[in-house]
Amino acid sequence: MMSKKAINRYRLPVPKNLLQRIDRTSSPAHMGNLRNAIDFIVDEQTPVLAAADGIVTFVKDSSDTGGSNPIYWDYTNFIVIRHPNGEYSRYDHLSYHSSKVKVGQRVKAGKEIALVGMTGYTYLPHLHFQVFEVTGINAWTDIDTLEVQDFDTFN
Ligand SMILES: [Zn+2]
């Protein structure tokens, strides 16, 4: 499947000094329209940072459930931010009740928005991150992830 590259620049969505490694390929979930998703391997409770300026369009942090089985897929806590030019970023597996933002809130790149947890379908503590665009009528299913090759770092 062809991949479009993201137009925006994105910064690292976790503090650089806490990042253990970046994994783009190991997760069995990174297929189809999620093929450009990126996992940032970090410890639980690591701060999650907005990757670019934008407006928060979705927040769920009510789940305290997760594990290494696909039955946990829908239990992920996650945040979505809409950026200028229509690109979105999404942050998954967030810790229970850790969101520091609300829907409609404007955020700056680098703002702490939540903490990494183990909610949803996840084998080891990490932040699942994806940049995507909406390609159809259904903003949940009609999406395609965009390629982000490198990230800006400020720490
Ligand atoms: Zn992932």
PDB file of C-alpha atoms and ligand atoms in Angstrom:
ATOM      1  CA  MET A   1       0.000   0.000   0.000  1.00  0.00           C
ATOM      2  CA  MET A   2       1.332   3.442  -0.895  1.00  0.00           C
ATOM      3  CA  SER A   3       1.956   5.832   1.984  1.00  0.00           C
ATOM      4  CA  LYS A   4       1.610   9.584   1.972  1.00  0.00           C
ATOM      5  CA  LYS A   5       4.094  11.531   4.014  1.00  0.00           C
ATOM      6  CA  ALA A   6       2.880  13.888   6.730  1.00  0.00           C
ATOM      7  CA  ILE A   7       3.182  17.552   5.772  1.00  0.00           C
ATOM      8  CA  ASN A   8       3.472  18.937   9.312  1.00  0.00           C
ATOM      9  CA  ARG A   9       6.614  18.620  11.388  1.00  0.00           C
ATOM     10  CA  TYR A  10       6.094  16.609  14.585  1.00  0.00           C
ATOM     11  CA  ARG A  11       8.138  16.579  17.729  1.00  0.00           C
ATOM     12  CA  LEU A  12       8.858  13.494  19.777  1.00  0.00           C
ATOM     13  CA  PRO A  13       5.667  12.699  21.760  1.00  0.00           C
ATOM     14  CA  VAL A  14       7.682  11.567  24.813  1.00  0.00           C
ATOM     15  CA  PRO A  15      10.694  13.193  26.534  1.00  0.00           C
ATOM     16  CA  LYS A  16      13.817  12.251  24.610  1.00  0.00           C
ATOM     17  CA  ASN A  17      15.780  11.300  27.738  1.00  0.00           C
ATOM     18  CA  LEU A  18      13.075   8.759  28.714  1.00  0.00           C
ATOM     19  CA  LEU A  19      12.769   7.143  25.285  1.00  0.00           C
ATOM     20  CA  GLN A  20      14.226   3.622  25.165  1.00  0.00           C
ATOM     21  CA  ARG A  21      13.628   2.977  21.475  1.00  0.00           C
ATOM     22  CA  ILE A  22      11.315   3.522  18.554  1.00  0.00           C
ATOM     23  CA  ASP A  23       9.599   0.479  17.047  1.00  0.00           C
ATOM     24  CA  ARG A  24       7.663   0.841  13.806  1.00  0.00           C
ATOM     25  CA  THR A  25       7.247  -2.798  12.808  1.00  0.00           C
ATOM     26  CA  SER A  26       6.922  -5.275  15.716  1.00  0.00           C
ATOM     27  CA  SER A  27       3.316  -4.617  16.675  1.00  0.00           C
ATOM     28  CA  PRO A  28       0.820  -6.930  14.965  1.00  0.00           C
ATOM     29  CA  ALA A  29      -1.612  -3.980  15.049  1.00  0.00           C
ATOM     30  CA  HIS A  30       0.500  -1.916  12.637  1.00  0.00           C
ATOM     31  CA  MET A  31      -1.171  -3.235   9.506  1.00  0.00           C
ATOM     32  CA  GLY A  32      -3.522  -1.919   6.856  1.00  0.00           C
ATOM     33  CA  ASN A  33      -4.417   1.699   7.484  1.00  0.00           C
ATOM     34  CA  LEU A  34      -2.348   1.636  10.706  1.00  0.00           C
ATOM     35  CA  ARG A  35       0.838   0.643   8.842  1.00  0.00           C
ATOM     36  CA  ASN A  36       2.519   3.988   9.573  1.00  0.00           C
ATOM     37  CA  ALA A  37       1.862   3.888  13.329  1.00  0.00           C
ATOM     38  CA  ILE A  38       4.901   4.151  15.581  1.00  0.00           C
ATOM     39  CA  ASP A  39       5.527   2.686  19.049  1.00  0.00           C
ATOM     40  CA  PHE A  40       7.682   4.656  21.471  1.00  0.00           C
ATOM     41  CA  ILE A  41       9.022   2.232  24.055  1.00  0.00           C
ATOM     42  CA  VAL A  42       9.040   3.940  27.457  1.00  0.00           C
ATOM     43  CA  ASP A  43       8.196   3.057  31.051  1.00  0.00           C
ATOM     44  CA  GLU A  44       4.676   3.367  32.402  1.00  0.00           C
ATOM     45  CA  GLN A  45       3.807   6.845  33.721  1.00  0.00           C
ATOM     46  CA  THR A  46       6.109   8.548  31.211  1.00  0.00           C
ATOM     47  CA  PRO A  47       4.636  11.916  30.169  1.00  0.00           C
ATOM     48  CA  VAL A  48       2.945  12.010  26.763  1.00  0.00           C
ATOM     49  CA  LEU A  49       3.573  15.265  24.875  1.00  0.00           C
ATOM     50  CA  ALA A  50       1.503  16.910  22.147  1.00  0.00           C
ATOM     51  CA  ALA A  51       3.493  16.336  18.944  1.00  0.00           C
ATOM     52  CA  ALA A  52       2.383  19.609  17.338  1.00  0.00           C
ATOM     53  CA  ASP A  53       0.098  22.586  17.991  1.00  0.00           C
ATOM     54  CA  GLY A  54      -3.577  21.761  17.631  1.00  0.00           C
ATOM     55  CA  ILE A  55      -7.020  21.282  19.146  1.00  0.00           C
ATOM     56  CA  VAL A  56      -7.976  18.241  21.209  1.00  0.00           C
ATOM     57  CA  THR A  57     -10.845  16.420  19.471  1.00  0.00           C
ATOM     58  CA  PHE A  58     -11.134  13.250  21.584  1.00  0.00           C
ATOM     59  CA  VAL A  59     -10.183  12.132  25.089  1.00  0.00           C
ATOM     60  CA  LYS A  60     -10.802   8.763  26.754  1.00  0.00           C
ATOM     61  CA  ASP A  61      -9.029   7.888  29.991  1.00  0.00           C
ATOM     62  CA  SER A  62     -11.731   5.876  31.794  1.00  0.00           C
ATOM     63  CA  SER A  63     -10.262   2.416  31.153  1.00  0.00           C
ATOM     64  CA  ASP A  64      -7.992   0.591  33.578  1.00  0.00           C
ATOM     65  CA  THR A  65      -7.837  -2.597  31.517  1.00  0.00           C
ATOM     66  CA  GLY A  66      -5.312  -3.965  29.060  1.00  0.00           C
ATOM     67  CA  GLY A  67      -2.991  -6.792  28.141  1.00  0.00           C
ATOM     68  CA  SER A  68      -1.320  -8.850  25.440  1.00  0.00           C
ATOM     69  CA  ASN A  69      -4.489 -10.202  23.880  1.00  0.00           C
ATOM     70  CA  PRO A  70      -6.567  -8.647  21.085  1.00  0.00           C
ATOM     71  CA  ILE A  71      -9.660  -8.931  23.301  1.00  0.00           C
ATOM     72  CA  TYR A  72      -8.351  -5.786  24.997  1.00  0.00           C
ATOM     73  CA  TRP A  73      -8.321  -3.749  21.747  1.00  0.00           C
ATOM     74  CA  ASP A  74     -11.274  -1.510  22.678  1.00  0.00           C
ATOM     75  CA  TYR A  75     -10.013  -0.856  26.215  1.00  0.00           C
ATOM     76  CA  THR A  76      -7.303   1.575  25.128  1.00  0.00           C
ATOM     77  CA  ASN A  77      -7.327   5.080  26.564  1.00  0.00           C
ATOM     78  CA  PHE A  78      -6.439   7.609  23.899  1.00  0.00           C
ATOM     79  CA  ILE A  79      -6.328  11.230  22.859  1.00  0.00           C
ATOM     80  CA  VAL A  80      -6.703  12.735  19.373  1.00  0.00           C
ATOM     81  CA  ILE A  81      -5.426  16.186  18.372  1.00  0.00           C
ATOM     82  CA  ARG A  82      -6.334  17.971  15.125  1.00  0.00           C
ATOM     83  CA  HIS A  83      -3.558  20.029  13.613  1.00  0.00           C
ATOM     84  CA  PRO A  84      -3.536  22.829  11.060  1.00  0.00           C
ATOM     85  CA  ASN A  85      -4.012  21.506   7.493  1.00  0.00           C
ATOM     86  CA  GLY A  86      -6.235  18.635   8.627  1.00  0.00           C
ATOM     87  CA  GLU A  87      -3.677  16.158   9.922  1.00  0.00           C
ATOM     88  CA  TYR A  88      -4.461  14.429  13.220  1.00  0.00           C
ATOM     89  CA  SER A  89      -2.262  12.758  15.812  1.00  0.00           C
ATOM     90  CA  ARG A  90      -3.432   9.968  18.103  1.00  0.00           C
ATOM     91  CA  TYR A  91      -1.863   8.710  21.358  1.00  0.00           C
ATOM     92  CA  ASP A  92      -2.841   5.253  22.714  1.00  0.00           C
ATOM     93  CA  HIS A  93      -2.518   3.041  25.826  1.00  0.00           C
ATOM     94  CA  LEU A  94      -2.732   6.027  28.187  1.00  0.00           C
ATOM     95  CA  SER A  95      -2.846   5.504  31.919  1.00  0.00           C
ATOM     96  CA  TYR A  96      -6.187   5.469  33.775  1.00  0.00           C
ATOM     97  CA  HIS A  97      -7.464   8.993  34.575  1.00  0.00           C
ATOM     98  CA  SER A  98      -4.197  10.571  33.415  1.00  0.00           C
ATOM     99  CA  SER A  99      -5.530  13.021  30.823  1.00  0.00           C
ATOM    100  CA  LYS A 100      -4.533  16.631  31.416  1.00  0.00           C
ATOM    101  CA  VAL A 101      -6.582  18.024  28.514  1.00  0.00           C
ATOM    102  CA  LYS A 102     -10.235  18.288  27.482  1.00  0.00           C
ATOM    103  CA  VAL A 103     -12.003  18.118  24.139  1.00  0.00           C
ATOM    104  CA  GLY A 104     -11.915  21.525  22.450  1.00  0.00           C
ATOM    105  CA  GLN A 105      -8.771  22.613  24.257  1.00  0.00           C
ATOM    106  CA  ARG A 106      -6.029  24.252  22.211  1.00  0.00           C
ATOM    107  CA  VAL A 107      -2.586  22.786  22.946  1.00  0.00           C
ATOM    108  CA  LYS A 108       0.950  23.753  22.028  1.00  0.00           C
ATOM    109  CA  ALA A 109       3.566  21.292  20.823  1.00  0.00           C
ATOM    110  CA  GLY A 110       5.318  19.772  23.813  1.00  0.00           C
ATOM    111  CA  LYS A 111       2.443  20.174  26.268  1.00  0.00           C
ATOM    112  CA  GLU A 112       2.036  17.196  28.586  1.00  0.00           C
ATOM    113  CA  ILE A 113      -1.365  15.699  27.742  1.00  0.00           C
ATOM    114  CA  ALA A 114      -1.365  12.384  29.679  1.00  0.00           C
ATOM    115  CA  LEU A 115       0.787   9.527  31.006  1.00  0.00           C
ATOM    116  CA  VAL A 116       1.742   6.245  29.364  1.00  0.00           C
ATOM    117  CA  GLY A 117      -0.175   3.233  30.680  1.00  0.00           C
ATOM    118  CA  MET A 118      -0.988  -0.349  29.747  1.00  0.00           C
ATOM    119  CA  THR A 119      -4.584   0.039  28.603  1.00  0.00           C
ATOM    120  CA  GLY A 120      -5.848  -1.705  25.487  1.00  0.00           C
ATOM    121  CA  TYR A 121      -4.019  -4.322  23.447  1.00  0.00           C
ATOM    122  CA  THR A 122      -0.387  -3.954  24.469  1.00  0.00           C
ATOM    123  CA  TYR A 123       2.494  -6.288  25.296  1.00  0.00           C
ATOM    124  CA  LEU A 124       4.851  -3.888  27.005  1.00  0.00           C
ATOM    125  CA  PRO A 125       4.703  -0.294  28.201  1.00  0.00           C
ATOM    126  CA  HIS A 126       4.842   2.060  25.220  1.00  0.00           C
ATOM    127  CA  LEU A 127       3.098   4.960  23.575  1.00  0.00           C
ATOM    128  CA  HIS A 128       1.349   4.029  20.335  1.00  0.00           C
ATOM    129  CA  PHE A 129       1.455   7.115  18.124  1.00  0.00           C
ATOM    130  CA  GLN A 130      -0.003   7.731  14.718  1.00  0.00           C
ATOM    131  CA  VAL A 131      -0.458  10.705  12.427  1.00  0.00           C
ATOM    132  CA  PHE A 132      -3.495  10.289  10.186  1.00  0.00           C
ATOM    133  CA  GLU A 133      -5.904  11.977   7.832  1.00  0.00           C
ATOM    134  CA  VAL A 134      -9.617  11.370   7.466  1.00  0.00           C
ATOM    135  CA  THR A 135     -10.367   9.987   4.009  1.00  0.00           C
ATOM    136  CA  GLY A 136     -14.171   9.537   4.110  1.00  0.00           C
ATOM    137  CA  ILE A 137     -17.416  10.174   5.949  1.00  0.00           C
ATOM    138  CA  ASN A 138     -16.642   8.110   9.073  1.00  0.00           C
ATOM    139  CA  ALA A 139     -13.848   9.828  11.011  1.00  0.00           C
ATOM    140  CA  TRP A 140     -13.178   6.620  13.000  1.00  0.00           C
ATOM    141  CA  THR A 141     -12.891   4.070  10.226  1.00  0.00           C
ATOM    142  CA  ASP A 142     -12.173   6.128   7.094  1.00  0.00           C
ATOM    143  CA  ILE A 143      -8.640   7.100   8.033  1.00  0.00           C
ATOM    144  CA  ASP A 144      -5.187   6.565   6.680  1.00  0.00           C
ATOM    145  CA  THR A 145      -1.971   6.892   8.640  1.00  0.00           C
ATOM    146  CA  LEU A 146       0.724   9.157   7.241  1.00  0.00           C
ATOM    147  CA  GLU A 147       4.428   8.506   7.238  1.00  0.00           C
ATOM    148  CA  VAL A 148       6.550  10.432   9.761  1.00  0.00           C
ATOM    149  CA  GLN A 149      10.223   9.736   9.121  1.00  0.00           C
ATOM    150  CA  ASP A 150      11.917  11.816  11.790  1.00  0.00           C
ATOM    151  CA  PHE A 151      10.896  13.865  14.789  1.00  0.00           C
ATOM    152  CA  ASP A 152      11.975  17.213  16.126  1.00  0.00           C
ATOM    153  CA  THR A 153      13.525  17.053  19.590  1.00  0.00           C
ATOM    154  CA  PHE A 154      13.863  19.846  22.128  1.00  0.00           C
ATOM    155  CA  ASN A 155      15.364  18.144  25.144  1.00  0.00           C
TER     156      ASN A 155
HETATM  157 ZN    ZN B   1       1.383   0.630  18.170  1.00  0.00          ZN
END
